PDB file of C-alpha atoms in Angstrom:
ATOM      1  CA  GLY U   1      11.398 -15.489 -23.794  1.00 38.00           C
ATOM      2  CA  GLU U   2       9.186 -18.290 -23.963  1.00 42.00           C
ATOM      3  CA  SER U   3       5.594 -18.449 -22.303  1.00 53.00           C
ATOM      4  CA  VAL U   4       1.899 -19.930 -21.572  1.00 64.00           C
ATOM      5  CA  GLY U   5      -0.741 -17.840 -21.762  1.00 57.00           C
ATOM      6  CA  LEU U   6      -4.462 -17.835 -20.997  1.00 50.00           C
ATOM      7  CA  HIS U   7      -8.062 -17.049 -23.563  1.00 50.00           C
ATOM      8  CA  LEU U   8      -9.892 -15.711 -20.894  1.00 53.00           C
ATOM      9  CA  PRO U   9      -9.238 -14.005 -17.721  1.00 83.00           C
ATOM     10  CA  THR U  10     -12.106 -15.143 -15.679  1.00 91.00           C
ATOM     11  CA  LEU U  11     -14.770 -17.373 -16.708  1.00 93.00           C
ATOM     12  CA  SER U  12     -18.092 -17.656 -14.278  1.00 95.00           C
ATOM     13  CA  VAL U  13     -20.333 -21.030 -14.012  1.00 96.00           C
ATOM     14  CA  GLN U  14     -23.464 -22.270 -12.553  1.00 97.00           C
ATOM     15  CA  GLU U  15     -23.539 -25.132  -9.609  1.00 97.00           C
ATOM     16  CA  GLY U  16     -23.880 -28.462 -12.273  1.00 97.00           C
ATOM     17  CA  ASP U  17     -22.888 -27.558 -15.104  1.00 97.00           C
ATOM     18  CA  ASN U  18     -18.900 -28.147 -16.804  1.00 97.00           C
ATOM     19  CA  SER U  19     -16.013 -25.932 -17.626  1.00 97.00           C
ATOM     20  CA  ILE U  20     -13.733 -25.119 -19.820  1.00 96.00           C
ATOM     21  CA  ILE U  21     -10.881 -23.423 -18.681  1.00 95.00           C
ATOM     22  CA  ASN U  22      -8.316 -23.023 -22.484  1.00 93.00           C
ATOM     23  CA  CYS U  23      -4.446 -22.020 -21.748  1.00 92.00           C
ATOM     24  CA  ALA U  24      -2.158 -21.344 -25.665  1.00 90.00           C
ATOM     25  CA  TYR U  25       2.044 -22.623 -25.345  1.00 87.00           C
ATOM     26  CA  SER U  26       3.853 -21.036 -27.802  1.00 81.00           C
ATOM     27  CA  ASN U  27       7.012 -23.221 -27.537  1.00 81.00           C
ATOM     28  CA  SER U  28       6.440 -26.487 -29.609  1.00 80.00           C
ATOM     29  CA  ALA U  29       9.639 -28.271 -28.251  1.00 80.00           C
ATOM     30  CA  SER U  30       7.637 -28.299 -24.475  1.00 82.00           C
ATOM     31  CA  ASP U  31       6.996 -31.953 -23.375  1.00 86.00           C
ATOM     32  CA  TYR U  32       4.924 -31.689 -19.871  1.00 91.00           C
ATOM     33  CA  PHE U  33       2.065 -29.783 -18.700  1.00 94.00           C
ATOM     34  CA  ILE U  34       0.776 -28.918 -15.438  1.00 94.00           C
ATOM     35  CA  TRP U  35      -3.256 -28.163 -14.601  1.00 95.00           C
ATOM     36  CA  TYR U  36      -2.902 -25.699 -11.214  1.00 95.00           C
ATOM     37  CA  LYS U  37      -5.691 -24.580  -8.908  1.00 97.00           C
ATOM     38  CA  GLN U  38      -5.495 -21.864  -6.398  1.00 96.00           C
ATOM     39  CA  GLU U  39      -7.618 -20.801  -3.769  1.00 94.00           C
ATOM     40  CA  SER U  40      -6.858 -17.595  -1.926  1.00 89.00           C
ATOM     41  CA  GLY U  41      -4.465 -17.121   0.471  1.00 86.00           C
ATOM     42  CA  LYS U  42      -2.702 -20.583  -1.266  1.00 91.00           C
ATOM     43  CA  GLY U  43       0.222 -22.328  -2.434  1.00 94.00           C
ATOM     44  CA  PRO U  44      -1.364 -23.843  -5.873  1.00 95.00           C
ATOM     45  CA  GLN U  45      -2.305 -27.671  -5.925  1.00 94.00           C
ATOM     46  CA  PHE U  46      -2.389 -29.838  -8.742  1.00 92.00           C
ATOM     47  CA  ILE U  47      -4.534 -30.927 -10.613  1.00 95.00           C
ATOM     48  CA  ILE U  48      -3.901 -32.795 -13.251  1.00 95.00           C
ATOM     49  CA  ASP U  49      -0.728 -33.404 -15.816  1.00 94.00           C
ATOM     50  CA  ILE U  50       0.055 -34.523 -19.475  1.00 95.00           C
ATOM     51  CA  ARG U  51       2.647 -35.394 -21.572  1.00 92.00           C
ATOM     52  CA  SER U  52       3.493 -34.064 -24.920  1.00 91.00           C
ATOM     53  CA  ASN U  53       2.845 -37.430 -26.332  1.00 93.00           C
ATOM     54  CA  MET U  54      -1.064 -38.048 -24.963  1.00 95.00           C
ATOM     55  CA  ASP U  55      -3.557 -35.768 -26.138  1.00 96.00           C
ATOM     56  CA  LYS U  56      -6.589 -36.543 -23.121  1.00 97.00           C
ATOM     57  CA  ARG U  57      -6.337 -37.646 -19.616  1.00 97.00           C
ATOM     58  CA  GLN U  58      -8.748 -37.792 -17.243  1.00 97.00           C
ATOM     59  CA  GLY U  59      -8.824 -36.986 -13.376  1.00 95.00           C
ATOM     60  CA  GLN U  60     -11.945 -37.363 -11.235  1.00 93.00           C
ATOM     61  CA  ARG U  61     -14.164 -34.936 -12.641  1.00 96.00           C
ATOM     62  CA  VAL U  62     -11.353 -33.655 -14.175  1.00 98.00           C
ATOM     63  CA  THR U  63      -9.690 -34.220 -17.850  1.00 98.00           C
ATOM     64  CA  VAL U  64      -6.981 -32.512 -19.990  1.00 97.00           C
ATOM     65  CA  LEU U  65      -7.184 -32.007 -23.527  1.00 97.00           C
ATOM     66  CA  LEU U  66      -3.666 -30.843 -25.520  1.00 96.00           C
ATOM     67  CA  ASN U  67      -3.835 -30.386 -29.455  1.00 94.00           C
ATOM     68  CA  LYS U  68       0.108 -30.428 -30.458  1.00 91.00           C
ATOM     69  CA  THR U  69      -0.565 -29.173 -33.486  1.00 91.00           C
ATOM     70  CA  VAL U  70      -2.462 -25.290 -32.197  1.00 92.00           C
ATOM     71  CA  LYS U  71      -0.233 -25.161 -29.083  1.00 90.00           C
ATOM     72  CA  HIS U  72      -3.444 -25.295 -27.259  1.00 92.00           C
ATOM     73  CA  LEU U  73      -5.193 -27.281 -23.994  1.00 92.00           C
ATOM     74  CA  SER U  74      -7.699 -27.393 -22.071  1.00 96.00           C
ATOM     75  CA  LEU U  75      -8.955 -28.215 -18.957  1.00 97.00           C
ATOM     76  CA  GLN U  76     -12.269 -29.723 -18.858  1.00 98.00           C
ATOM     77  CA  ILE U  77     -14.252 -29.464 -15.386  1.00 98.00           C
ATOM     78  CA  ALA U  78     -17.799 -32.123 -15.344  1.00 98.00           C
ATOM     79  CA  ALA U  79     -20.206 -31.110 -12.996  1.00 97.00           C
ATOM     80  CA  THR U  80     -18.878 -27.843 -10.976  1.00 97.00           C
ATOM     81  CA  GLN U  81     -18.605 -27.357  -7.717  1.00 97.00           C
ATOM     82  CA  PRO U  82     -18.465 -24.601  -5.445  1.00 96.00           C
ATOM     83  CA  GLY U  83     -14.916 -25.245  -4.457  1.00 96.00           C
ATOM     84  CA  ASP U  84     -13.849 -25.541  -8.213  1.00 97.00           C
ATOM     85  CA  SER U  85     -14.417 -21.337  -7.354  1.00 97.00           C
ATOM     86  CA  ALA U  86     -10.734 -20.746  -7.871  1.00 96.00           C
ATOM     87  CA  VAL U  87      -8.035 -19.255 -10.093  1.00 96.00           C
ATOM     88  CA  TYR U  88      -6.850 -21.847 -12.374  1.00 96.00           C
ATOM     89  CA  PHE U  89      -2.590 -22.227 -13.834  1.00 95.00           C
ATOM     90  CA  CYS U  90      -1.608 -23.915 -17.070  1.00 94.00           C
ATOM     91  CA  ALA U  91       2.125 -24.587 -15.977  1.00 93.00           C
ATOM     92  CA  GLU U  92       5.132 -26.044 -18.864  1.00 90.00           C
ATOM     93  CA  ASN U  93       7.771 -28.209 -17.118  1.00 85.00           C
ATOM     94  CA  GLY U  94      10.712 -27.403 -19.152  1.00 78.00           C
ATOM     95  CA  LEU U  95      14.505 -27.517 -18.983  1.00 74.00           C
ATOM     96  CA  SER U  96      15.689 -23.497 -16.955  1.00 69.00           C
ATOM     97  CA  SER U  97      19.255 -22.111 -17.733  1.00 68.00           C
ATOM     98  CA  GLY U  98      20.768 -25.216 -16.011  1.00 68.00           C
ATOM     99  CA  SER U  99      19.870 -28.553 -15.686  1.00 70.00           C
ATOM    100  CA  ALA U 100      16.940 -27.485 -13.426  1.00 74.00           C
ATOM    101  CA  ARG U 101      13.455 -28.639 -14.708  1.00 78.00           C
ATOM    102  CA  GLN U 102      11.549 -24.872 -13.750  1.00 83.00           C
ATOM    103  CA  LEU U 103       7.442 -24.008 -14.029  1.00 88.00           C
ATOM    104  CA  THR U 104       7.131 -21.997 -16.109  1.00 90.00           C
ATOM    105  CA  PHE U 105       3.122 -19.964 -15.395  1.00 91.00           C
ATOM    106  CA  GLY U 106       0.088 -18.595 -17.611  1.00 82.00           C
ATOM    107  CA  SER U 107      -2.189 -15.396 -16.202  1.00 79.00           C
ATOM    108  CA  GLY U 108      -4.078 -17.484 -14.668  1.00 90.00           C
ATOM    109  CA  THR U 109      -8.284 -18.067 -14.941  1.00 94.00           C
ATOM    110  CA  GLN U 110     -10.886 -17.187 -12.778  1.00 94.00           C
ATOM    111  CA  LEU U 111     -14.050 -19.120 -11.929  1.00 96.00           C
ATOM    112  CA  THR U 112     -16.310 -18.335 -10.402  1.00 96.00           C
ATOM    113  CA  VAL U 113     -19.560 -21.352  -9.569  1.00 97.00           C
ATOM    114  CA  LEU U 114     -22.458 -19.666  -9.591  1.00 95.00           C
ATOM    115  CA  PRO U 115     -25.048 -20.483  -7.055  1.00 90.00           C
TER     116      PRO U 115
ATOM    117  CA  GLU O   1       3.501 -37.029   5.598  1.00 54.00           C
ATOM    118  CA  THR O   2       4.333 -32.988   6.446  1.00 67.00           C
ATOM    119  CA  GLY O   3       3.313 -30.437   3.853  1.00 90.00           C
ATOM    120  CA  VAL O   4       5.519 -27.860   2.579  1.00 95.00           C
ATOM    121  CA  THR O   5       6.215 -24.858   4.552  1.00 96.00           C
ATOM    122  CA  GLN O   6       6.545 -21.607   4.421  1.00 97.00           C
ATOM    123  CA  SER O   7       7.802 -18.858   7.136  1.00 97.00           C
ATOM    124  CA  PRO O   8       6.848 -16.215   8.032  1.00 97.00           C
ATOM    125  CA  THR O   9       3.330 -15.913   7.007  1.00 96.00           C
ATOM    126  CA  HIS O  10       3.619 -12.297   5.828  1.00 96.00           C
ATOM    127  CA  LEU O  11       6.652  -9.788   6.551  1.00 96.00           C
ATOM    128  CA  ILE O  12       6.570  -6.383   5.507  1.00 98.00           C
ATOM    129  CA  LYS O  13       9.563  -4.097   4.600  1.00 98.00           C
ATOM    130  CA  THR O  14      11.251  -1.156   3.934  1.00 98.00           C
ATOM    131  CA  ARG O  15      12.305  -0.722   1.002  1.00 98.00           C
ATOM    132  CA  GLY O  16      16.625  -1.011   0.411  1.00 98.00           C
ATOM    133  CA  GLN O  17      16.473  -3.670   3.492  1.00 98.00           C
ATOM    134  CA  GLN O  18      17.241  -6.987   3.114  1.00 98.00           C
ATOM    135  CA  VAL O  19      15.134 -10.702   3.753  1.00 98.00           C
ATOM    136  CA  THR O  20      15.396 -14.031   3.754  1.00 98.00           C
ATOM    137  CA  LEU O  21      12.297 -16.060   3.611  1.00 98.00           C
ATOM    138  CA  ARG O  22      12.187 -19.596   4.327  1.00 98.00           C
ATOM    139  CA  CYS O  23      11.218 -23.135   3.506  1.00 97.00           C
ATOM    140  CA  SER O  24      10.753 -26.673   4.778  1.00 96.00           C
ATOM    141  CA  SER O  25      10.418 -29.623   1.526  1.00 93.00           C
ATOM    142  CA  GLN O  26       8.237 -32.001   1.817  1.00 89.00           C
ATOM    143  CA  SER O  27       8.814 -35.982   3.537  1.00 87.00           C
ATOM    144  CA  GLY O  28      12.008 -37.109   1.611  1.00 86.00           C
ATOM    145  CA  HIS O  29      11.928 -34.747  -1.418  1.00 89.00           C
ATOM    146  CA  ASN O  30      15.384 -33.510  -2.410  1.00 90.00           C
ATOM    147  CA  THR O  31      14.651 -30.379  -4.506  1.00 92.00           C
ATOM    148  CA  VAL O  32      14.063 -26.779  -4.042  1.00 94.00           C
ATOM    149  CA  SER O  33      13.193 -24.280  -6.060  1.00 94.00           C
ATOM    150  CA  TRP O  34      11.396 -20.429  -5.003  1.00 97.00           C
ATOM    151  CA  TYR O  35       8.339 -18.380  -7.339  1.00 97.00           C
ATOM    152  CA  GLN O  36       7.534 -15.410  -7.412  1.00 97.00           C
ATOM    153  CA  GLN O  37       4.430 -14.085  -7.310  1.00 95.00           C
ATOM    154  CA  ALA O  38       3.050 -11.257  -8.290  1.00 93.00           C
ATOM    155  CA  LEU O  39      -0.313  -9.999  -7.502  1.00 88.00           C
ATOM    156  CA  GLY O  40      -3.195 -11.092  -9.654  1.00 86.00           C
ATOM    157  CA  GLN O  41      -0.309 -12.807 -11.902  1.00 90.00           C
ATOM    158  CA  GLY O  42       1.569 -16.417 -12.286  1.00 92.00           C
ATOM    159  CA  PRO O  43       3.855 -16.730 -10.477  1.00 95.00           C
ATOM    160  CA  GLN O  44       7.945 -16.766 -12.069  1.00 95.00           C
ATOM    161  CA  PHE O  45      10.559 -19.449 -11.544  1.00 94.00           C
ATOM    162  CA  ILE O  46      13.514 -17.736  -9.400  1.00 96.00           C
ATOM    163  CA  PHE O  47      15.955 -21.011  -8.921  1.00 95.00           C
ATOM    164  CA  GLN O  48      16.202 -24.198  -7.799  1.00 93.00           C
ATOM    165  CA  TYR O  49      17.830 -25.887  -5.658  1.00 94.00           C
ATOM    166  CA  TYR O  50      19.102 -29.464  -5.099  1.00 91.00           C
ATOM    167  CA  ARG O  51      22.220 -31.507  -3.225  1.00 89.00           C
ATOM    168  CA  GLU O  52      22.362 -27.526  -1.938  1.00 92.00           C
ATOM    169  CA  GLU O  53      23.598 -26.005  -4.940  1.00 93.00           C
ATOM    170  CA  GLU O  54      21.503 -24.126  -7.332  1.00 92.00           C
ATOM    171  CA  ASN O  55      20.799 -25.994 -10.731  1.00 89.00           C
ATOM    172  CA  GLY O  56      18.588 -23.232 -12.520  1.00 90.00           C
ATOM    173  CA  ARG O  57      17.728 -20.185 -12.409  1.00 92.00           C
ATOM    174  CA  GLY O  58      14.557 -17.403 -14.051  1.00 92.00           C
ATOM    175  CA  ASN O  59      15.403 -13.235 -14.803  1.00 93.00           C
ATOM    176  CA  PHE O  60      16.030 -12.442 -11.729  1.00 97.00           C
ATOM    177  CA  PRO O  61      18.902 -10.356 -10.866  1.00 97.00           C
ATOM    178  CA  PRO O  62      21.494 -11.721  -8.488  1.00 97.00           C
ATOM    179  CA  ARG O  63      20.552  -9.591  -5.110  1.00 98.00           C
ATOM    180  CA  PHE O  64      17.750 -12.987  -4.715  1.00 98.00           C
ATOM    181  CA  SER O  65      20.173 -15.597  -3.457  1.00 97.00           C
ATOM    182  CA  GLY O  66      18.826 -18.841  -2.152  1.00 97.00           C
ATOM    183  CA  LEU O  67      21.206 -21.711   0.436  1.00 97.00           C
ATOM    184  CA  GLN O  68      19.225 -25.948   0.630  1.00 96.00           C
ATOM    185  CA  PHE O  69      20.752 -26.990   3.628  1.00 95.00           C
ATOM    186  CA  PRO O  70      21.512 -30.875   4.391  1.00 93.00           C
ATOM    187  CA  ASN O  71      18.214 -31.808   5.831  1.00 92.00           C
ATOM    188  CA  TYR O  72      17.097 -30.002   2.296  1.00 93.00           C
ATOM    189  CA  SER O  73      15.099 -27.068   4.008  1.00 95.00           C
ATOM    190  CA  SER O  74      15.710 -23.923   2.093  1.00 97.00           C
ATOM    191  CA  GLU O  75      15.928 -20.028   2.200  1.00 98.00           C
ATOM    192  CA  LEU O  76      15.418 -17.726  -0.014  1.00 98.00           C
ATOM    193  CA  ASN O  77      16.831 -14.262   0.803  1.00 98.00           C
ATOM    194  CA  VAL O  78      16.309 -10.206  -1.185  1.00 98.00           C
ATOM    195  CA  ASN O  79      19.157  -7.382  -0.871  1.00 98.00           C
ATOM    196  CA  ALA O  80      18.373  -4.191  -1.366  1.00 98.00           C
ATOM    197  CA  LEU O  81      14.668  -4.769  -1.317  1.00 98.00           C
ATOM    198  CA  GLU O  82      12.774  -2.483  -4.382  1.00 98.00           C
ATOM    199  CA  LEU O  83       9.033  -1.595  -4.611  1.00 97.00           C
ATOM    200  CA  ASP O  84       8.378  -4.051  -7.131  1.00 97.00           C
ATOM    201  CA  ASP O  85       9.427  -7.163  -4.388  1.00 98.00           C
ATOM    202  CA  SER O  86       6.659  -6.893  -2.859  1.00 97.00           C
ATOM    203  CA  ALA O  87       4.747 -10.389  -3.969  1.00 97.00           C
ATOM    204  CA  LEU O  88       3.643 -13.248  -2.121  1.00 97.00           C
ATOM    205  CA  TYR O  89       7.184 -16.406  -2.245  1.00 98.00           C
ATOM    206  CA  LEU O  90       6.307 -20.112  -3.165  1.00 98.00           C
ATOM    207  CA  CYS O  91       8.275 -22.851  -2.167  1.00 97.00           C
ATOM    208  CA  ALA O  92       8.206 -26.112  -4.036  1.00 95.00           C
ATOM    209  CA  SER O  93       9.513 -29.417  -3.293  1.00 93.00           C
ATOM    210  CA  SER O  94      10.079 -31.961  -5.616  1.00 89.00           C
ATOM    211  CA  PRO O  95      10.939 -36.181  -4.938  1.00 85.00           C
ATOM    212  CA  PRO O  96      13.556 -37.557  -5.838  1.00 82.00           C
ATOM    213  CA  GLY O  97      13.995 -39.430  -9.135  1.00 72.00           C
ATOM    214  CA  GLN O  98      12.348 -38.173 -12.503  1.00 58.00           C
ATOM    215  CA  SER O  99      13.311 -35.716 -13.815  1.00 58.00           C
ATOM    216  CA  TYR O 100       8.890 -35.270 -14.721  1.00 61.00           C
ATOM    217  CA  ASN O 101       8.616 -34.888 -10.777  1.00 67.00           C
ATOM    218  CA  GLU O 102       5.494 -33.307  -9.213  1.00 80.00           C
ATOM    219  CA  GLN O 103       6.290 -29.331  -7.858  1.00 87.00           C
ATOM    220  CA  PHE O 104       4.024 -29.478  -4.506  1.00 90.00           C
ATOM    221  CA  PHE O 105       3.567 -26.284  -2.740  1.00 94.00           C
ATOM    222  CA  GLY O 106       4.081 -24.469   0.185  1.00 96.00           C
ATOM    223  CA  PRO O 107       1.420 -21.998   1.385  1.00 95.00           C
ATOM    224  CA  GLY O 108       3.875 -19.056   0.513  1.00 97.00           C
ATOM    225  CA  THR O 109       4.280 -15.595   2.460  1.00 98.00           C
ATOM    226  CA  ARG O 110       3.489 -12.435   1.585  1.00 97.00           C
ATOM    227  CA  LEU O 111       5.936  -9.711   1.730  1.00 98.00           C
ATOM    228  CA  THR O 112       4.846  -6.149   1.399  1.00 98.00           C
ATOM    229  CA  VAL O 113       7.857  -3.014   0.777  1.00 98.00           C
ATOM    230  CA  LEU O 114       6.370   0.016   1.834  1.00 97.00           C
TER     231      LEU O 114
END
């Protein structure tokens, strides 16, 4: 089946530096992608999304880039803060077996912000 | 506005038992999805409920079943529990309308099967 995968399982950055988390997907028909942040003991929290008709979208301190040619997306976090330490997932929002849109998650990247 | 809530927070069962997990969707949301998240993995889609009917299912056996009630709350039932069912079970709700709707997750129920 189709899958969404991440390049690196862990990433450590110094506080104040920029972070870049990468994700590869295999379904060329994918048309909607979301980045989630999951802190220990909590459910995933929406960060930012992007549709396939865009190649860049910016939020507050975060930017998502989508490269459909190589089926790759990335999450950039500016001026990383200790509160950004968490597991980050990219997810594809696609159709399930029925009419539902389901999220297909990758395995996640653990971001650790160093003081 | 109340977010997605789930109960119980933690649960311990033994193999062969049955379990029911509960989810209250965010106010105004009429679609509920359930996900299973094994330790160190991303969440895996189990199924989705809309208007009290299952309208999508992932690669999970029939012993995983669910319900949605008129108030849009939902239950996940798992029969004949296996050790591999130990995981964090997440519920997510979505508002009515468009297909590209954000799914809002609850904190999850941690199920341990011994």
